Amino acid sequence: MFQLNDVKYKNIINTKQLTIPADAITAVTGPSGSGKSTLLRLLNYLVTPESGTISYQGKPFSEWEPVELRRQVMMLPQQPVLFGETVAENLQAGRLFSGREEASEEKLTAAAQQCMLDKKLSEPAENLSGGEQQRLSLARLLLAAPDVYLLDEPTSALDEDMEWNVMERFLAEARRSAKGVIFISHATAMADHFADRIVHSNSFTGGEV
């Protein structure tokens, strides 16, 4: 689990105590600008609090090597980032990040299909639409197979039906693989439907839980 104690970061995060399970599906909700993305960046060790401590699985972040932590806890930002030229190269990047051996073409295709991306592995990734690039990024994350997925509105470029379908398939695979997921959602209905637990921004910005 993640444990935050007396954590403050700029004028954004201010929480006396917050516990987030690392083996369940947790939705983070709240209005725009309420610190949701900053919380994920803190959990991914991309920024450090000005005061207080954050622990993962009982071990303070100060005792973790950042690279090792990020191999166990991987974050997907809202804006997709491309690695390499083709769909295949982008998918294999997930294996590289996690220190795993390259996946077969069959596994690459299966991961893409799990995220409803129907593209040839040889397709130039830059030719994909914004929504397709988001699905490519989700598939890459599945192939990386960390213990915890941190998702910052990963389907924001998709229409509502596709968004629900992609999230349903991604989260189903996460549950099947016993992975934890912490995802930011602007859709309350999606959080209510998919999450085991919902964390509202009030719980980490100094408001009332």
mmCIF file of C-alpha atoms in Angstrom:
data_model
loop_
_atom_site.group_PDB
_atom_site.id
_atom_site.type_symbol
_atom_site.label_atom_id
_atom_site.label_comp_id
_atom_site.label_asym_id
_atom_site.label_seq_id
_atom_site.Cartn_x
_atom_site.Cartn_y
_atom_site.Cartn_z
ATOM 1 C CA MET A 1 0.000 0.000 0.000
ATOM 2 C CA PHE A 2 0.928 3.658 -0.251
ATOM 3 C CA GLN A 3 1.031 5.580 3.011
ATOM 4 C CA LEU A 4 1.239 9.376 3.124
ATOM 5 C CA ASN A 5 1.907 11.009 6.490
ATOM 6 C CA ASP A 6 1.906 14.789 7.037
ATOM 7 C CA VAL A 7 2.631 15.326 3.348
ATOM 8 C CA LYS A 8 2.716 18.842 1.953
ATOM 9 C CA TYR A 9 3.678 19.857 -1.567
ATOM 10 C CA LYS A 10 3.582 23.525 -2.554
ATOM 11 C CA ASN A 11 0.042 24.818 -2.092
ATOM 12 C CA ILE A 12 -1.427 21.758 -3.791
ATOM 13 C CA ILE A 13 -1.126 18.692 -1.539
ATOM 14 C CA ASN A 14 -1.776 18.852 2.187
ATOM 15 C CA THR A 15 -2.763 15.652 3.953
ATOM 16 C CA LYS A 16 -2.325 14.490 7.525
ATOM 17 C CA GLN A 17 -2.700 10.848 6.609
ATOM 18 C CA LEU A 18 -3.765 9.025 3.473
ATOM 19 C CA THR A 19 -3.598 5.313 2.709
ATOM 20 C CA ILE A 20 -4.139 3.959 -0.801
ATOM 21 C CA PRO A 21 -4.150 0.208 -1.437
ATOM 22 C CA ALA A 22 -1.655 -1.040 -4.001
ATOM 23 C CA ASP A 23 -3.539 -4.251 -4.749
ATOM 24 C CA ALA A 24 -6.950 -2.872 -5.706
ATOM 25 C CA ILE A 25 -8.519 -0.506 -8.217
ATOM 26 C CA THR A 26 -8.733 3.011 -6.821
ATOM 27 C CA ALA A 27 -10.255 6.025 -8.562
ATOM 28 C CA VAL A 28 -9.073 9.542 -7.750
ATOM 29 C CA THR A 29 -11.760 12.146 -8.347
ATOM 30 C CA GLY A 30 -12.235 15.859 -7.847
ATOM 31 C CA PRO A 31 -12.457 19.123 -9.776
ATOM 32 C CA SER A 32 -9.830 20.275 -12.261
ATOM 33 C CA GLY A 33 -6.770 21.774 -10.607
ATOM 34 C CA SER A 34 -7.369 19.985 -7.305
ATOM 35 C CA GLY A 35 -4.049 18.129 -7.214
ATOM 36 C CA LYS A 36 -5.027 14.761 -8.681
ATOM 37 C CA SER A 37 -2.160 14.626 -11.181
ATOM 38 C CA THR A 38 0.255 15.929 -8.563
ATOM 39 C CA LEU A 39 -0.752 13.088 -6.261
ATOM 40 C CA LEU A 40 0.136 10.540 -8.949
ATOM 41 C CA ARG A 41 3.471 12.261 -9.562
ATOM 42 C CA LEU A 42 4.210 12.005 -5.848
ATOM 43 C CA LEU A 43 3.315 8.306 -5.842
ATOM 44 C CA ASN A 44 5.633 7.764 -8.828
ATOM 45 C CA TYR A 45 8.523 9.593 -7.133
ATOM 46 C CA LEU A 46 8.604 12.173 -9.926
ATOM 47 C CA VAL A 47 8.351 14.944 -7.342
ATOM 48 C CA THR A 48 9.091 14.828 -3.624
ATOM 49 C CA PRO A 49 7.037 16.410 -0.839
ATOM 50 C CA GLU A 50 8.312 19.506 0.905
ATOM 51 C CA SER A 51 7.513 17.830 4.205
ATOM 52 C CA GLY A 52 6.179 14.523 5.443
ATOM 53 C CA THR A 53 6.822 10.980 4.251
ATOM 54 C CA ILE A 54 5.496 8.643 1.580
ATOM 55 C CA SER A 55 5.945 4.877 1.842
ATOM 56 C CA TYR A 56 5.272 2.026 -0.545
ATOM 57 C CA GLN A 57 4.812 -1.471 0.848
ATOM 58 C CA GLY A 58 6.073 -0.236 4.217
ATOM 59 C CA LYS A 59 9.321 1.189 2.820
ATOM 60 C CA PRO A 60 9.826 4.983 2.781
ATOM 61 C CA PHE A 61 10.483 6.472 -0.630
ATOM 62 C CA SER A 62 13.814 7.784 0.687
ATOM 63 C CA GLU A 63 14.994 4.160 0.884
ATOM 64 C CA TRP A 64 13.927 3.288 -2.662
ATOM 65 C CA GLU A 65 16.075 3.637 -5.750
ATOM 66 C CA PRO A 66 13.824 5.765 -7.997
ATOM 67 C CA VAL A 67 14.326 3.511 -11.030
ATOM 68 C CA GLU A 68 13.464 0.381 -9.045
ATOM 69 C CA LEU A 69 10.333 1.998 -7.610
ATOM 70 C CA ARG A 70 9.222 3.140 -11.062
ATOM 71 C CA ARG A 71 9.609 -0.373 -12.402
ATOM 72 C CA GLN A 72 7.138 -1.535 -9.782
ATOM 73 C CA VAL A 73 4.901 1.537 -9.958
ATOM 74 C CA MET A 74 4.484 2.964 -13.473
ATOM 75 C CA MET A 75 2.641 6.118 -14.425
ATOM 76 C CA LEU A 76 0.861 6.884 -17.675
ATOM 77 C CA PRO A 77 0.393 10.636 -18.240
ATOM 78 C CA GLN A 78 -2.669 12.055 -19.938
ATOM 79 C CA GLN A 79 -0.705 13.105 -23.009
ATOM 80 C CA PRO A 80 0.716 9.990 -24.705
ATOM 81 C CA VAL A 81 4.453 9.839 -25.312
ATOM 82 C CA LEU A 82 5.853 7.889 -28.253
ATOM 83 C CA PHE A 83 9.028 5.802 -28.119
ATOM 84 C CA GLY A 84 10.515 4.622 -31.409
ATOM 85 C CA GLU A 85 8.952 4.800 -34.839
ATOM 86 C CA THR A 86 6.526 1.892 -35.161
ATOM 87 C CA VAL A 87 3.687 0.469 -33.105
ATOM 88 C CA ALA A 88 5.883 -2.544 -32.343
ATOM 89 C CA GLU A 89 8.790 -0.407 -31.113
ATOM 90 C CA ASN A 90 6.461 1.537 -28.850
ATOM 91 C CA LEU A 91 5.040 -1.650 -27.375
ATOM 92 C CA GLN A 92 8.479 -3.195 -26.848
ATOM 93 C CA ALA A 93 9.511 -0.038 -24.984
ATOM 94 C CA GLY A 94 7.309 -1.179 -22.124
ATOM 95 C CA ARG A 95 9.395 -4.320 -21.796
ATOM 96 C CA LEU A 96 12.586 -2.257 -21.915
ATOM 97 C CA PHE A 97 11.419 0.090 -19.166
ATOM 98 C CA SER A 98 10.628 -2.817 -16.860
ATOM 99 C CA GLY A 99 13.884 -4.654 -17.545
ATOM 100 C CA ARG A 100 12.089 -7.590 -19.164
ATOM 101 C CA GLU A 101 12.985 -9.523 -22.293
ATOM 102 C CA GLU A 102 11.348 -8.545 -25.564
ATOM 103 C CA ALA A 103 7.864 -9.886 -26.173
ATOM 104 C CA SER A 104 6.879 -11.969 -29.179
ATOM 105 C CA GLU A 105 4.807 -10.433 -31.960
ATOM 106 C CA GLU A 106 1.879 -12.508 -30.716
ATOM 107 C CA LYS A 107 2.114 -10.919 -27.259
ATOM 108 C CA LEU A 108 2.456 -7.452 -28.743
ATOM 109 C CA THR A 109 -0.645 -7.981 -30.846
ATOM 110 C CA ALA A 110 -2.576 -9.431 -27.907
ATOM 111 C CA ALA A 111 -1.764 -6.414 -25.728
ATOM 112 C CA ALA A 112 -2.836 -4.020 -28.472
ATOM 113 C CA GLN A 113 -6.083 -5.909 -28.995
ATOM 114 C CA GLN A 114 -6.738 -5.931 -25.243
ATOM 115 C CA CYS A 115 -6.743 -2.129 -25.458
ATOM 116 C CA MET A 116 -8.837 -2.143 -28.643
ATOM 117 C CA LEU A 117 -6.012 -0.980 -30.882
ATOM 118 C CA ASP A 118 -6.318 -2.643 -34.275
ATOM 119 C CA LYS A 119 -3.167 -1.562 -36.072
ATOM 120 C CA LYS A 120 -0.346 -3.381 -37.818
ATOM 121 C CA LEU A 121 2.810 -3.643 -35.730
ATOM 122 C CA SER A 122 4.712 -2.017 -38.606
ATOM 123 C CA GLU A 123 2.418 1.041 -38.641
ATOM 124 C CA PRO A 124 4.264 4.319 -37.896
ATOM 125 C CA ALA A 125 3.126 5.370 -34.437
ATOM 126 C CA GLU A 126 3.058 9.033 -35.410
ATOM 127 C CA ASN A 127 0.260 8.233 -37.878
ATOM 128 C CA LEU A 128 -2.063 7.206 -35.049
ATOM 129 C CA SER A 129 -4.761 9.556 -33.793
ATOM 130 C CA GLY A 130 -4.625 10.935 -30.260
ATOM 131 C CA GLY A 131 -7.051 8.298 -29.035
ATOM 132 C CA GLU A 132 -5.102 5.524 -30.748
ATOM 133 C CA GLN A 133 -1.882 6.771 -29.183
ATOM 134 C CA GLN A 134 -3.555 6.626 -25.764
ATOM 135 C CA ARG A 135 -4.561 3.023 -26.412
ATOM 136 C CA LEU A 136 -1.032 2.253 -27.608
ATOM 137 C CA SER A 137 0.315 3.690 -24.354
ATOM 138 C CA LEU A 138 -2.064 1.539 -22.310
ATOM 139 C CA ALA A 139 -1.000 -1.566 -24.223
ATOM 140 C CA ARG A 140 2.659 -0.677 -23.642
ATOM 141 C CA LEU A 141 1.934 -0.404 -19.942
ATOM 142 C CA LEU A 142 0.297 -3.844 -19.891
ATOM 143 C CA LEU A 143 3.425 -5.308 -21.467
ATOM 144 C CA ALA A 144 5.618 -3.592 -18.879
ATOM 145 C CA ALA A 145 3.579 -5.400 -16.202
ATOM 146 C CA PRO A 146 4.459 -3.356 -13.101
ATOM 147 C CA ASP A 147 2.820 -4.137 -9.775
ATOM 148 C CA VAL A 148 0.829 -0.883 -9.825
ATOM 149 C CA TYR A 149 -0.508 1.195 -12.714
ATOM 150 C CA LEU A 150 -0.938 4.950 -12.198
ATOM 151 C CA LEU A 151 -3.258 6.324 -14.884
ATOM 152 C CA ASP A 152 -3.829 10.050 -15.382
ATOM 153 C CA GLU A 153 -7.091 10.216 -17.354
ATOM 154 C CA PRO A 154 -5.664 7.701 -19.842
ATOM 155 C CA THR A 155 -8.699 7.668 -22.141
ATOM 156 C CA SER A 156 -9.527 11.380 -22.264
ATOM 157 C CA ALA A 157 -9.209 11.528 -26.075
ATOM 158 C CA LEU A 158 -11.779 8.768 -26.631
ATOM 159 C CA ASP A 159 -15.521 9.071 -27.065
ATOM 160 C CA GLU A 160 -17.598 7.859 -24.137
ATOM 161 C CA ASP A 161 -18.425 4.403 -25.481
ATOM 162 C CA MET A 162 -14.836 3.647 -26.478
ATOM 163 C CA GLU A 163 -13.555 5.071 -23.185
ATOM 164 C CA TRP A 164 -15.730 2.713 -21.156
ATOM 165 C CA ASN A 165 -14.853 -0.287 -23.312
ATOM 166 C CA VAL A 166 -11.108 0.334 -23.173
ATOM 167 C CA MET A 167 -11.099 0.912 -19.423
ATOM 168 C CA GLU A 168 -13.218 -2.172 -18.845
ATOM 169 C CA ARG A 169 -10.793 -4.337 -20.816
ATOM 170 C CA PHE A 170 -7.665 -2.808 -19.281
ATOM 171 C CA LEU A 171 -8.967 -3.124 -15.725
ATOM 172 C CA ALA A 172 -10.159 -6.672 -16.358
ATOM 173 C CA GLU A 173 -6.615 -7.621 -17.361
ATOM 174 C CA ALA A 174 -5.225 -5.819 -14.310
ATOM 175 C CA ARG A 175 -7.551 -7.785 -12.035
ATOM 176 C CA ARG A 176 -6.711 -11.045 -13.802
ATOM 177 C CA SER A 177 -3.011 -10.364 -13.271
ATOM 178 C CA ALA A 178 -3.542 -9.236 -9.645
ATOM 179 C CA LYS A 179 -2.192 -5.751 -10.378
ATOM 180 C CA GLY A 180 -3.118 -2.571 -8.574
ATOM 181 C CA VAL A 181 -4.524 0.441 -10.415
ATOM 182 C CA ILE A 182 -4.877 4.043 -9.307
ATOM 183 C CA PHE A 183 -6.647 6.059 -11.986
ATOM 184 C CA ILE A 184 -7.803 9.642 -12.284
ATOM 185 C CA SER A 185 -11.257 10.018 -13.751
ATOM 186 C CA HIS A 186 -13.333 13.047 -14.666
ATOM 187 C CA ALA A 187 -16.368 10.779 -14.943
ATOM 188 C CA THR A 188 -17.984 10.038 -11.599
ATOM 189 C CA ALA A 189 -20.040 7.234 -13.136
ATOM 190 C CA MET A 190 -16.876 5.499 -14.347
ATOM 191 C CA ALA A 191 -15.267 5.760 -10.920
ATOM 192 C CA ASP A 192 -18.396 4.383 -9.259
ATOM 193 C CA HIS A 193 -18.605 1.511 -11.731
ATOM 194 C CA PHE A 194 -15.008 0.316 -11.878
ATOM 195 C CA ALA A 195 -13.293 1.270 -8.632
ATOM 196 C CA ASP A 196 -13.025 -0.733 -5.443
ATOM 197 C CA ARG A 197 -12.356 2.526 -3.639
ATOM 198 C CA ILE A 198 -12.749 6.204 -4.486
ATOM 199 C CA VAL A 199 -10.383 8.868 -3.143
ATOM 200 C CA HIS A 200 -11.702 12.420 -3.498
ATOM 201 C CA SER A 201 -9.259 15.295 -3.772
ATOM 202 C CA ASN A 202 -10.592 16.692 -0.480
ATOM 203 C CA SER A 203 -8.699 13.904 1.282
ATOM 204 C CA PHE A 204 -5.295 15.167 0.159
ATOM 205 C CA THR A 205 -5.742 18.920 -0.255
ATOM 206 C CA GLY A 206 -6.634 19.820 3.303
ATOM 207 C CA GLY A 207 -10.396 19.568 2.883
ATOM 208 C CA GLU A 208 -12.785 17.303 4.696
ATOM 209 C CA VAL A 209 -12.881 13.665 3.583
#
